[in-house]
PDB file of C-alpha atoms in Angstrom:
ATOM      1  CA  MET A   1      -0.128   0.239   0.554  1.00 95.00           C
ATOM      2  CA  LYS A   2       1.386   3.309  -1.174  1.00 98.00           C
ATOM      3  CA  ARG A   3       1.772   5.949   1.932  1.00 98.00           C
ATOM      4  CA  VAL A   4       1.578   9.652   1.959  1.00 98.00           C
ATOM      5  CA  LEU A   5       2.205  12.352   4.055  1.00 98.00           C
ATOM      6  CA  ILE A   6       0.179  16.284   3.486  1.00 99.00           C
ATOM      7  CA  THR A   7       1.113  18.258   5.431  1.00 98.00           C
ATOM      8  CA  GLY A   8      -1.651  20.931   5.794  1.00 98.00           C
ATOM      9  CA  ALA A   9      -3.488  18.465   6.417  1.00 98.00           C
ATOM     10  CA  ALA A  10      -6.409  19.323   8.816  1.00 98.00           C
ATOM     11  CA  GLY A  11      -6.984  23.028   6.138  1.00 97.00           C
ATOM     12  CA  PHE A  12      -9.315  23.341   3.252  1.00 97.00           C
ATOM     13  CA  LEU A  13      -7.586  21.820   0.643  1.00 98.00           C
ATOM     14  CA  GLY A  14      -5.451  19.824   2.878  1.00 98.00           C
ATOM     15  CA  SER A  15      -8.580  18.131   4.186  1.00 98.00           C
ATOM     16  CA  HIS A  16      -9.645  17.438   0.572  1.00 98.00           C
ATOM     17  CA  LEU A  17      -6.727  15.841  -0.006  1.00 98.00           C
ATOM     18  CA  CYS A  18      -7.142  13.519   2.443  1.00 98.00           C
ATOM     19  CA  ASP A  19      -9.959  12.174   1.112  1.00 98.00           C
ATOM     20  CA  ARG A  20      -8.776  11.946  -2.080  1.00 98.00           C
ATOM     21  CA  PHE A  21      -6.118   9.867  -1.112  1.00 98.00           C
ATOM     22  CA  ILE A  22      -8.023   7.526   1.056  1.00 98.00           C
ATOM     23  CA  ALA A  23     -10.389   6.881  -1.708  1.00 98.00           C
ATOM     24  CA  GLU A  24      -7.073   5.891  -4.000  1.00 98.00           C
ATOM     25  CA  GLY A  25      -6.766   3.277  -1.481  1.00 98.00           C
ATOM     26  CA  MET A  26      -3.485   5.255   0.096  1.00 98.00           C
ATOM     27  CA  HIS A  27      -2.532   5.227   3.538  1.00 98.00           C
ATOM     28  CA  VAL A  28      -2.594   9.200   4.782  1.00 98.00           C
ATOM     29  CA  ILE A  29      -0.466  10.121   7.465  1.00 98.00           C
ATOM     30  CA  GLY A  30      -1.835  14.380   8.086  1.00 98.00           C
ATOM     31  CA  MET A  31       0.012  16.277   9.579  1.00 98.00           C
ATOM     32  CA  ASP A  32      -0.589  19.936  10.952  1.00 98.00           C
ATOM     33  CA  ASN A  33      -0.231  22.400  13.621  1.00 98.00           C
ATOM     34  CA  LEU A  34      -3.667  23.625  13.767  1.00 97.00           C
ATOM     35  CA  ILE A  35      -2.377  27.171  13.542  1.00 95.00           C
ATOM     36  CA  THR A  36      -5.059  27.740  10.767  1.00 95.00           C
ATOM     37  CA  GLY A  37      -6.524  24.239  10.221  1.00 96.00           C
ATOM     38  CA  ASP A  38      -9.753  22.956  12.077  1.00 96.00           C
ATOM     39  CA  ILE A  39      -9.570  19.023  12.991  1.00 98.00           C
ATOM     40  CA  LYS A  40     -12.976  19.185  12.106  1.00 97.00           C
ATOM     41  CA  ASN A  41     -11.896  18.848   8.521  1.00 98.00           C
ATOM     42  CA  ILE A  42     -10.774  15.589   9.005  1.00 98.00           C
ATOM     43  CA  GLU A  43     -12.879  14.108  12.428  1.00 98.00           C
ATOM     44  CA  HIS A  44     -14.207  11.545   9.791  1.00 98.00           C
ATOM     45  CA  LEU A  45     -10.696   9.918   8.825  1.00 98.00           C
ATOM     46  CA  PHE A  46     -10.200   8.698  12.068  1.00 98.00           C
ATOM     47  CA  PRO A  47     -11.827   5.451  12.294  1.00 98.00           C
ATOM     48  CA  LEU A  48     -10.207   4.356   9.190  1.00 98.00           C
ATOM     49  CA  LYS A  49      -7.321   2.588   9.922  1.00 97.00           C
ATOM     50  CA  ARG A  50      -5.453   3.799   6.575  1.00 98.00           C
ATOM     51  CA  PHE A  51      -5.192   7.497   8.256  1.00 98.00           C
ATOM     52  CA  GLU A  52      -3.371   8.749  11.673  1.00 98.00           C
ATOM     53  CA  PHE A  53      -2.905  12.244  12.416  1.00 98.00           C
ATOM     54  CA  HIS A  54      -0.014  13.769  13.709  1.00 98.00           C
ATOM     55  CA  HIS A  55       0.191  17.152  15.774  1.00 98.00           C
ATOM     56  CA  HIS A  56       3.323  19.252  14.378  1.00 98.00           C
ATOM     57  CA  ASP A  57       4.787  22.196  13.392  1.00 98.00           C
ATOM     58  CA  VAL A  58       6.758  21.003  10.128  1.00 98.00           C
ATOM     59  CA  SER A  59       9.083  24.446  10.737  1.00 98.00           C
ATOM     60  CA  LYS A  60      10.740  22.240  12.901  1.00 97.00           C
ATOM     61  CA  PHE A  61      12.358  18.949  12.381  1.00 97.00           C
ATOM     62  CA  VAL A  62       9.572  16.370  10.600  1.00 97.00           C
ATOM     63  CA  HIS A  63      10.077  12.591  11.581  1.00 96.00           C
ATOM     64  CA  VAL A  64       7.806  10.040  10.065  1.00 97.00           C
ATOM     65  CA  ALA A  65       8.619   6.384  10.650  1.00 96.00           C
ATOM     66  CA  GLY A  66       8.567   3.798   7.969  1.00 97.00           C
ATOM     67  CA  GLU A  67       8.150   4.106   3.949  1.00 97.00           C
ATOM     68  CA  LEU A  68       6.644   7.210   2.558  1.00 98.00           C
ATOM     69  CA  ASP A  69       6.346   7.377  -1.101  1.00 98.00           C
ATOM     70  CA  TYR A  70       4.638  10.671  -1.522  1.00 98.00           C
ATOM     71  CA  ILE A  71       4.239  13.413   0.455  1.00 98.00           C
ATOM     72  CA  LEU A  72       2.533  16.863  -0.700  1.00 99.00           C
ATOM     73  CA  HIS A  73       3.772  20.179   1.295  1.00 98.00           C
ATOM     74  CA  PHE A  74       0.249  22.037   2.295  1.00 98.00           C
ATOM     75  CA  ALA A  75       0.864  23.796   4.896  1.00 98.00           C
ATOM     76  CA  SER A  76       0.977  27.328   5.179  1.00 97.00           C
ATOM     77  CA  PRO A  77      -1.234  30.147   5.934  1.00 94.00           C
ATOM     78  CA  ALA A  78      -3.109  30.974   2.397  1.00 90.00           C
ATOM     79  CA  SER A  79      -5.220  34.053   3.206  1.00 88.00           C
ATOM     80  CA  PRO A  80      -3.929  37.969   4.030  1.00 86.00           C
ATOM     81  CA  ILE A  81      -6.130  38.179   7.397  1.00 88.00           C
ATOM     82  CA  ASP A  82      -3.793  34.708   8.655  1.00 92.00           C
ATOM     83  CA  TYR A  83      -0.434  35.629   7.141  1.00 90.00           C
ATOM     84  CA  LEU A  84      -0.573  39.662   7.883  1.00 90.00           C
ATOM     85  CA  LYS A  85      -1.188  38.195  11.783  1.00 94.00           C
ATOM     86  CA  ILE A  86       1.322  35.671  11.304  1.00 96.00           C
ATOM     87  CA  PRO A  87       4.207  37.070   9.028  1.00 96.00           C
ATOM     88  CA  ILE A  88       6.965  35.137  10.969  1.00 96.00           C
ATOM     89  CA  GLN A  89       5.330  32.293  10.995  1.00 97.00           C
ATOM     90  CA  THR A  90       4.281  32.153   7.119  1.00 97.00           C
ATOM     91  CA  LEU A  91       7.794  32.832   6.206  1.00 97.00           C
ATOM     92  CA  LYS A  92       9.340  29.841   8.047  1.00 98.00           C
ATOM     93  CA  VAL A  93       6.849  27.287   6.735  1.00 98.00           C
ATOM     94  CA  GLY A  94       7.472  28.541   3.626  1.00 98.00           C
ATOM     95  CA  SER A  95      11.066  27.925   4.032  1.00 98.00           C
ATOM     96  CA  LEU A  96      12.278  25.915   7.372  1.00 98.00           C
ATOM     97  CA  GLY A  97       9.074  23.980   6.590  1.00 98.00           C
ATOM     98  CA  THR A  98       9.754  23.064   2.762  1.00 98.00           C
ATOM     99  CA  HIS A  99      13.650  22.402   3.587  1.00 98.00           C
ATOM    100  CA  ASN A 100      12.774  19.688   6.266  1.00 98.00           C
ATOM    101  CA  LEU A 101      10.092  18.214   3.992  1.00 98.00           C
ATOM    102  CA  LEU A 102      12.633  18.713   1.171  1.00 98.00           C
ATOM    103  CA  GLY A 103      15.025  16.613   3.783  1.00 98.00           C
ATOM    104  CA  LEU A 104      12.345  13.773   4.207  1.00 98.00           C
ATOM    105  CA  ALA A 105      11.429  13.275   1.006  1.00 98.00           C
ATOM    106  CA  ARG A 106      15.690  12.647   0.121  1.00 98.00           C
ATOM    107  CA  ALA A 107      15.707  10.217   3.424  1.00 98.00           C
ATOM    108  CA  LYS A 108      12.537   8.304   2.224  1.00 98.00           C
ATOM    109  CA  ASN A 109      13.327   8.369  -1.405  1.00 98.00           C
ATOM    110  CA  ALA A 110       9.640   9.910  -2.142  1.00 98.00           C
ATOM    111  CA  ARG A 111       8.643  12.232  -4.702  1.00 98.00           C
ATOM    112  CA  ILE A 112       7.499  15.560  -3.437  1.00 98.00           C
ATOM    113  CA  LEU A 113       4.881  18.016  -4.673  1.00 99.00           C
ATOM    114  CA  VAL A 114       5.089  21.642  -2.780  1.00 98.00           C
ATOM    115  CA  ALA A 115       1.779  23.689  -3.195  1.00 98.00           C
ATOM    116  CA  SER A 116       2.707  27.236  -4.824  1.00 98.00           C
ATOM    117  CA  THR A 117       0.529  29.790  -5.709  1.00 97.00           C
ATOM    118  CA  SER A 118      -0.907  32.095  -8.053  1.00 94.00           C
ATOM    119  CA  GLU A 119       0.538  35.139  -5.490  1.00 94.00           C
ATOM    120  CA  VAL A 120       4.004  34.392  -7.194  1.00 96.00           C
ATOM    121  CA  TYR A 121       2.894  36.106 -10.180  1.00 95.00           C
ATOM    122  CA  GLY A 122       2.149  39.102  -8.106  1.00 92.00           C
ATOM    123  CA  ASP A 123      -0.049  42.161  -9.306  1.00 89.00           C
ATOM    124  CA  PRO A 124       0.909  40.591 -12.597  1.00 90.00           C
ATOM    125  CA  LEU A 125       1.741  42.896 -15.922  1.00 91.00           C
ATOM    126  CA  VAL A 126       0.980  40.186 -17.913  1.00 91.00           C
ATOM    127  CA  HIS A 127      -2.343  38.515 -18.632  1.00 90.00           C
ATOM    128  CA  PRO A 128      -4.016  36.003 -18.518  1.00 93.00           C
ATOM    129  CA  GLN A 129      -0.702  34.578 -16.054  1.00 94.00           C
ATOM    130  CA  THR A 130       1.618  31.729 -17.706  1.00 96.00           C
ATOM    131  CA  GLU A 131       3.823  29.403 -16.084  1.00 97.00           C
ATOM    132  CA  ASP A 132       6.571  31.363 -18.151  1.00 96.00           C
ATOM    133  CA  TYR A 133       6.100  34.536 -16.362  1.00 96.00           C
ATOM    134  CA  TRP A 134       8.197  36.092 -13.680  1.00 96.00           C
ATOM    135  CA  GLY A 135       6.093  38.198 -11.641  1.00 94.00           C
ATOM    136  CA  ASN A 136       5.384  41.670 -10.319  1.00 93.00           C
ATOM    137  CA  VAL A 137       5.964  41.088  -6.475  1.00 94.00           C
ATOM    138  CA  ASN A 138       6.602  43.812  -3.484  1.00 94.00           C
ATOM    139  CA  PRO A 139       9.025  41.456  -1.486  1.00 95.00           C
ATOM    140  CA  ILE A 140       8.762  43.887   1.372  1.00 95.00           C
ATOM    141  CA  GLY A 141       4.930  45.069   1.200  1.00 91.00           C
ATOM    142  CA  PRO A 142       2.462  43.752   3.372  1.00 89.00           C
ATOM    143  CA  ARG A 143       2.001  40.743   0.943  1.00 91.00           C
ATOM    144  CA  GLY A 144       5.478  40.007   0.456  1.00 95.00           C
ATOM    145  CA  VAL A 145       5.701  37.856   3.744  1.00 96.00           C
ATOM    146  CA  TYR A 146       3.246  35.254   2.184  1.00 96.00           C
ATOM    147  CA  ASP A 147       4.254  35.672  -1.806  1.00 96.00           C
ATOM    148  CA  GLU A 148       8.336  35.914  -1.091  1.00 97.00           C
ATOM    149  CA  ALA A 149       7.462  32.235   1.187  1.00 98.00           C
ATOM    150  CA  LYS A 150       6.127  30.973  -2.268  1.00 98.00           C
ATOM    151  CA  ARG A 151       8.794  31.993  -3.920  1.00 98.00           C
ATOM    152  CA  PHE A 152      11.549  30.987  -2.283  1.00 98.00           C
ATOM    153  CA  GLN A 153      10.011  27.519  -1.705  1.00 98.00           C
ATOM    154  CA  GLU A 154       9.709  26.934  -5.482  1.00 98.00           C
ATOM    155  CA  ALA A 155      13.385  27.673  -5.481  1.00 98.00           C
ATOM    156  CA  ILE A 156      15.002  25.423  -2.768  1.00 98.00           C
ATOM    157  CA  THR A 157      12.296  22.398  -4.109  1.00 98.00           C
ATOM    158  CA  MET A 158      14.033  23.078  -8.093  1.00 98.00           C
ATOM    159  CA  ALA A 159      17.303  23.226  -6.344  1.00 98.00           C
ATOM    160  CA  TYR A 160      16.688  19.886  -5.054  1.00 98.00           C
ATOM    161  CA  HIS A 161      15.836  18.609  -7.996  1.00 98.00           C
ATOM    162  CA  THR A 162      18.214  19.843  -9.921  1.00 98.00           C
ATOM    163  CA  TYR A 163      21.274  18.842  -7.263  1.00 98.00           C
ATOM    164  CA  HIS A 164      19.908  16.215  -5.409  1.00 98.00           C
ATOM    165  CA  GLN A 165      17.900  14.507  -8.196  1.00 98.00           C
ATOM    166  CA  LEU A 166      15.074  14.206  -5.572  1.00 98.00           C
ATOM    167  CA  GLU A 167      11.526  13.877  -7.737  1.00 98.00           C
ATOM    168  CA  THR A 168       9.711  17.060  -7.036  1.00 98.00           C
ATOM    169  CA  ARG A 169       6.311  18.911  -8.461  1.00 98.00           C
ATOM    170  CA  ILE A 170       5.290  22.419  -8.267  1.00 98.00           C
ATOM    171  CA  VAL A 171       1.575  23.388  -8.577  1.00 98.00           C
ATOM    172  CA  ARG A 172       0.528  27.085  -8.714  1.00 98.00           C
ATOM    173  CA  ILE A 173      -2.610  27.147  -7.100  1.00 98.00           C
ATOM    174  CA  PHE A 174      -5.271  30.073  -8.279  1.00 96.00           C
ATOM    175  CA  ASN A 175      -8.280  30.661  -6.061  1.00 93.00           C
ATOM    176  CA  THR A 176     -10.230  27.563  -4.837  1.00 96.00           C
ATOM    177  CA  TYR A 177     -13.589  27.251  -3.178  1.00 96.00           C
ATOM    178  CA  GLY A 178     -16.047  24.414  -1.829  1.00 97.00           C
ATOM    179  CA  PRO A 179     -17.008  23.137   1.735  1.00 96.00           C
ATOM    180  CA  ARG A 180     -14.882  23.196   4.742  1.00 96.00           C
ATOM    181  CA  MET A 181     -13.192  27.073   3.886  1.00 95.00           C
ATOM    182  CA  ARG A 182     -13.130  28.945   7.211  1.00 91.00           C
ATOM    183  CA  VAL A 183     -16.145  31.475   7.094  1.00 87.00           C
ATOM    184  CA  ASP A 184     -13.813  33.763   8.484  1.00 85.00           C
ATOM    185  CA  ASP A 185     -10.429  33.619   6.723  1.00 84.00           C
ATOM    186  CA  GLY A 186     -10.678  37.388   4.955  1.00 82.00           C
ATOM    187  CA  ARG A 187     -10.773  35.862   1.627  1.00 86.00           C
ATOM    188  CA  ALA A 188     -13.723  36.816  -0.842  1.00 88.00           C
ATOM    189  CA  LEU A 189     -16.304  34.474  -1.384  1.00 92.00           C
ATOM    190  CA  PRO A 190     -16.416  33.389   2.547  1.00 92.00           C
ATOM    191  CA  ALA A 191     -16.667  36.616   3.396  1.00 91.00           C
ATOM    192  CA  PHE A 192     -19.486  37.082   0.868  1.00 94.00           C
ATOM    193  CA  PHE A 193     -21.277  34.708   1.550  1.00 93.00           C
ATOM    194  CA  SER A 194     -21.175  35.281   5.570  1.00 92.00           C
ATOM    195  CA  GLN A 195     -21.858  38.818   4.905  1.00 93.00           C
ATOM    196  CA  ALA A 196     -24.976  38.461   3.369  1.00 93.00           C
ATOM    197  CA  MET A 197     -26.243  35.514   4.675  1.00 93.00           C
ATOM    198  CA  LEU A 198     -25.713  37.275   7.889  1.00 91.00           C
ATOM    199  CA  ASP A 199     -27.760  40.515   6.319  1.00 90.00           C
ATOM    200  CA  GLN A 200     -24.216  42.235   6.848  1.00 91.00           C
ATOM    201  CA  GLU A 201     -23.016  45.158   4.268  1.00 92.00           C
ATOM    202  CA  ILE A 202     -21.169  43.080   1.727  1.00 94.00           C
ATOM    203  CA  THR A 203     -17.301  44.383   1.893  1.00 91.00           C
ATOM    204  CA  VAL A 204     -15.610  44.847  -2.049  1.00 93.00           C
ATOM    205  CA  PHE A 205     -12.702  46.836  -2.113  1.00 91.00           C
ATOM    206  CA  GLY A 206     -11.957  50.292  -4.317  1.00 91.00           C
ATOM    207  CA  LYS A 207     -14.623  49.488  -7.315  1.00 91.00           C
ATOM    208  CA  GLY A 208     -14.919  46.002  -7.051  1.00 91.00           C
ATOM    209  CA  GLN A 209     -13.254  45.910 -10.649  1.00 93.00           C
ATOM    210  CA  GLN A 210      -9.994  43.530  -9.896  1.00 92.00           C
ATOM    211  CA  THR A 211     -10.746  40.123 -11.278  1.00 91.00           C
ATOM    212  CA  ARG A 212     -10.593  36.943  -9.800  1.00 92.00           C
ATOM    213  CA  SER A 213     -10.808  33.040 -11.067  1.00 93.00           C
ATOM    214  CA  PHE A 214     -12.587  30.864  -9.080  1.00 95.00           C
ATOM    215  CA  CYS A 215     -11.796  27.031  -9.279  1.00 97.00           C
ATOM    216  CA  TYR A 216     -13.996  24.305  -7.714  1.00 98.00           C
ATOM    217  CA  VAL A 217     -11.783  22.530  -5.440  1.00 98.00           C
ATOM    218  CA  ASP A 218     -12.794  18.891  -6.278  1.00 98.00           C
ATOM    219  CA  ASP A 219     -11.516  20.182  -9.824  1.00 98.00           C
ATOM    220  CA  LEU A 220      -8.689  21.505  -7.950  1.00 98.00           C
ATOM    221  CA  VAL A 221      -7.699  18.424  -6.268  1.00 98.00           C
ATOM    222  CA  ASP A 222      -7.898  15.866  -9.242  1.00 98.00           C
ATOM    223  CA  GLY A 223      -5.125  18.642 -11.192  1.00 98.00           C
ATOM    224  CA  ILE A 224      -2.788  18.558  -8.118  1.00 98.00           C
ATOM    225  CA  PHE A 225      -3.406  14.075  -8.493  1.00 98.00           C
ATOM    226  CA  ARG A 226      -3.034  14.395 -11.730  1.00 98.00           C
ATOM    227  CA  LEU A 227       0.307  16.376 -11.439  1.00 98.00           C
ATOM    228  CA  LEU A 228       1.370  14.190  -8.965  1.00 98.00           C
ATOM    229  CA  MET A 229       1.582  11.103 -10.865  1.00 98.00           C
ATOM    230  CA  SER A 230       3.076  12.901 -14.064  1.00 98.00           C
ATOM    231  CA  ASP A 231       6.312  13.473 -15.329  1.00 98.00           C
ATOM    232  CA  TYR A 232       6.631  16.921 -15.451  1.00 98.00           C
ATOM    233  CA  VAL A 233       9.231  18.977 -12.746  1.00 98.00           C
ATOM    234  CA  MET A 234       8.219  22.791 -13.618  1.00 98.00           C
ATOM    235  CA  PRO A 235       5.767  24.323 -11.796  1.00 98.00           C
ATOM    236  CA  VAL A 236       2.199  23.957 -13.598  1.00 98.00           C
ATOM    237  CA  ASN A 237      -0.808  26.352 -13.285  1.00 98.00           C
ATOM    238  CA  ILE A 238      -3.542  24.371 -11.759  1.00 98.00           C
ATOM    239  CA  GLY A 239      -6.919  26.698 -11.250  1.00 97.00           C
ATOM    240  CA  ASN A 240     -10.361  28.013 -13.489  1.00 97.00           C
ATOM    241  CA  PRO A 241      -9.939  30.783 -16.263  1.00 96.00           C
ATOM    242  CA  ASP A 242     -13.603  31.797 -15.650  1.00 95.00           C
ATOM    243  CA  GLU A 243     -12.245  35.258 -14.541  1.00 94.00           C
ATOM    244  CA  ILE A 244     -14.880  37.833 -13.235  1.00 95.00           C
ATOM    245  CA  SER A 245     -14.898  40.806 -10.866  1.00 95.00           C
ATOM    246  CA  ILE A 246     -15.198  40.915  -8.277  1.00 95.00           C
ATOM    247  CA  LEU A 247     -18.036  43.095  -7.950  1.00 95.00           C
ATOM    248  CA  ASP A 248     -19.960  41.076  -9.822  1.00 95.00           C
ATOM    249  CA  PHE A 249     -18.982  37.886  -7.842  1.00 94.00           C
ATOM    250  CA  ALA A 250     -20.483  40.322  -4.782  1.00 94.00           C
ATOM    251  CA  LYS A 251     -24.084  40.253  -7.168  1.00 94.00           C
ATOM    252  CA  GLU A 252     -24.161  36.719  -7.642  1.00 93.00           C
ATOM    253  CA  VAL A 253     -23.968  36.024  -4.199  1.00 94.00           C
ATOM    254  CA  VAL A 254     -26.409  38.446  -3.491  1.00 93.00           C
ATOM    255  CA  GLN A 255     -28.862  36.926  -5.894  1.00 93.00           C
ATOM    256  CA  MET A 256     -28.193  33.696  -4.632  1.00 93.00           C
ATOM    257  CA  VAL A 257     -28.421  34.334  -0.830  1.00 93.00           C
ATOM    258  CA  GLY A 258     -31.779  36.604  -1.720  1.00 93.00           C
ATOM    259  CA  LYS A 259     -30.067  39.376   1.193  1.00 90.00           C
ATOM    260  CA  GLY A 260     -27.228  41.328   1.470  1.00 83.00           C
ATOM    261  CA  SER A 261     -25.695  44.823   0.169  1.00 89.00           C
ATOM    262  CA  ILE A 262     -22.796  46.343  -0.752  1.00 93.00           C
ATOM    263  CA  GLY A 263     -20.469  48.666   0.556  1.00 92.00           C
ATOM    264  CA  TYR A 264     -17.155  49.883  -0.903  1.00 93.00           C
ATOM    265  CA  ARG A 265     -13.793  50.328   1.224  1.00 91.00           C
ATOM    266  CA  PRO A 266     -10.404  50.824   0.183  1.00 91.00           C
ATOM    267  CA  LEU A 267      -8.272  48.659  -2.240  1.00 86.00           C
ATOM    268  CA  PRO A 268      -5.806  47.164   0.473  1.00 81.00           C
ATOM    269  CA  LYS A 269      -1.371  47.340  -0.633  1.00 78.00           C
ATOM    270  CA  ASP A 270      -0.746  45.498  -3.270  1.00 71.00           C
ATOM    271  CA  ASP A 271      -4.373  44.095  -3.780  1.00 76.00           C
ATOM    272  CA  PRO A 272      -3.881  42.445  -7.451  1.00 79.00           C
ATOM    273  CA  GLN A 273      -6.321  43.753  -9.898  1.00 85.00           C
ATOM    274  CA  GLN A 274      -6.045  41.232 -12.294  1.00 83.00           C
ATOM    275  CA  ARG A 275      -5.947  37.640 -11.466  1.00 87.00           C
ATOM    276  CA  GLN A 276      -6.605  34.626 -14.216  1.00 91.00           C
ATOM    277  CA  PRO A 277      -4.770  31.507 -15.095  1.00 95.00           C
ATOM    278  CA  ASN A 278      -3.491  29.912 -18.580  1.00 96.00           C
ATOM    279  CA  ILE A 279      -3.836  26.268 -18.176  1.00 98.00           C
ATOM    280  CA  SER A 280      -2.944  25.539 -21.364  1.00 98.00           C
ATOM    281  CA  LEU A 281      -0.154  23.654 -19.855  1.00 98.00           C
ATOM    282  CA  ALA A 282      -2.149  21.712 -17.679  1.00 98.00           C
ATOM    283  CA  LYS A 283      -3.942  20.805 -20.269  1.00 98.00           C
ATOM    284  CA  GLU A 284      -0.889  19.982 -22.548  1.00 98.00           C
ATOM    285  CA  VAL A 285       0.993  17.471 -19.995  1.00 98.00           C
ATOM    286  CA  LEU A 286      -2.307  16.762 -17.750  1.00 98.00           C
ATOM    287  CA  ASP A 287      -5.178  16.481 -19.620  1.00 98.00           C
ATOM    288  CA  TRP A 288      -7.124  18.230 -16.894  1.00 98.00           C
ATOM    289  CA  GLU A 289      -9.136  21.187 -17.136  1.00 98.00           C
ATOM    290  CA  PRO A 290     -12.039  22.380 -14.939  1.00 98.00           C
ATOM    291  CA  LYS A 291     -15.625  20.728 -14.883  1.00 98.00           C
ATOM    292  CA  VAL A 292     -17.434  22.224 -12.069  1.00 98.00           C
ATOM    293  CA  SER A 293     -19.011  25.877 -13.300  1.00 96.00           C
ATOM    294  CA  ARG A 294     -19.119  28.591 -10.782  1.00 94.00           C
ATOM    295  CA  ALA A 295     -23.468  28.532 -10.607  1.00 94.00           C
ATOM    296  CA  GLU A 296     -22.654  24.531  -9.532  1.00 97.00           C
ATOM    297  CA  GLY A 297     -19.411  25.048  -7.230  1.00 97.00           C
ATOM    298  CA  MET A 298     -21.510  27.841  -5.467  1.00 95.00           C
ATOM    299  CA  ALA A 299     -24.710  26.012  -5.002  1.00 95.00           C
ATOM    300  CA  LYS A 300     -22.754  23.671  -3.102  1.00 96.00           C
ATOM    301  CA  THR A 301     -20.524  26.041  -1.257  1.00 95.00           C
ATOM    302  CA  TYR A 302     -23.353  27.841  -0.566  1.00 95.00           C
ATOM    303  CA  GLU A 303     -25.392  24.256   1.097  1.00 95.00           C
ATOM    304  CA  TYR A 304     -22.137  23.952   3.137  1.00 95.00           C
ATOM    305  CA  PHE A 305     -22.112  27.772   4.600  1.00 94.00           C
ATOM    306  CA  LYS A 306     -25.814  27.391   6.071  1.00 93.00           C
ATOM    307  CA  LYS A 307     -24.894  24.901   7.845  1.00 92.00           C
ATOM    308  CA  VAL A 308     -21.989  26.168   9.611  1.00 91.00           C
ATOM    309  CA  LEU A 309     -23.725  29.369   9.582  1.00 87.00           C
ATOM    310  CA  LEU A 310     -27.408  29.484  10.339  1.00 78.00           C
TER     311      LEU A 310
END
């Protein structure tokens, strides 16, 4: 039986990855320090013999007994509200944590996939973003703690690949949504849903003309699984290229929930104005593209938030 270590296992994406690898018949070792993760996201897996959980900070030495076939490094704060609160931990998990896990992968002769992000492109001057674009990032701005942690993560991962011939994979994740998102994580979708459902003013920054492209979590997980099992070692964008302005997205949420008004706030510093993945590479090397429409994914996510909020 294949054994896989998933860091950030109690988080939004990590928990869905645990589900997928259990479904694939593997033994899953989940690891999380629970700074931003929630044990409730994986408690349904605890009765399974093929699942184990380690409460641990990967920025410290990581030990896993026995053989390992795969490592997926998804431990990191992922929303601005989190990484602005804990900037040092965010930098450490992207640097020290990645170094520790690359070392573990080398010791175990395991293939490792690291979770990078569309934020490596910063506030892009190229649209849509392709993997060969180097980005437009402010390293000392408020978002730099996350952006540069992920850029370093990519650099050290490629160094291990070229110097140690380690089997590595890099996924650049674009905006993703679905059940198990934290209501208070500060990102647009959970914020809009919770504000509308609680009949509060929906907060739109600037004029709401900045764009995002939202990918449903099941599609993203499938893309990640395909990348892990592929032979492709360079970074790959995984996301949904269906672009929408934040204002139009807020209006969709108001229409779905049936209540809510929109209010405007000043645009945060270094907030990206456009975010849309070019997924030509994923189509070519992974035979992957998203299947779940925003209408379908939003409906599923709304049902989840109803259970959490109402």
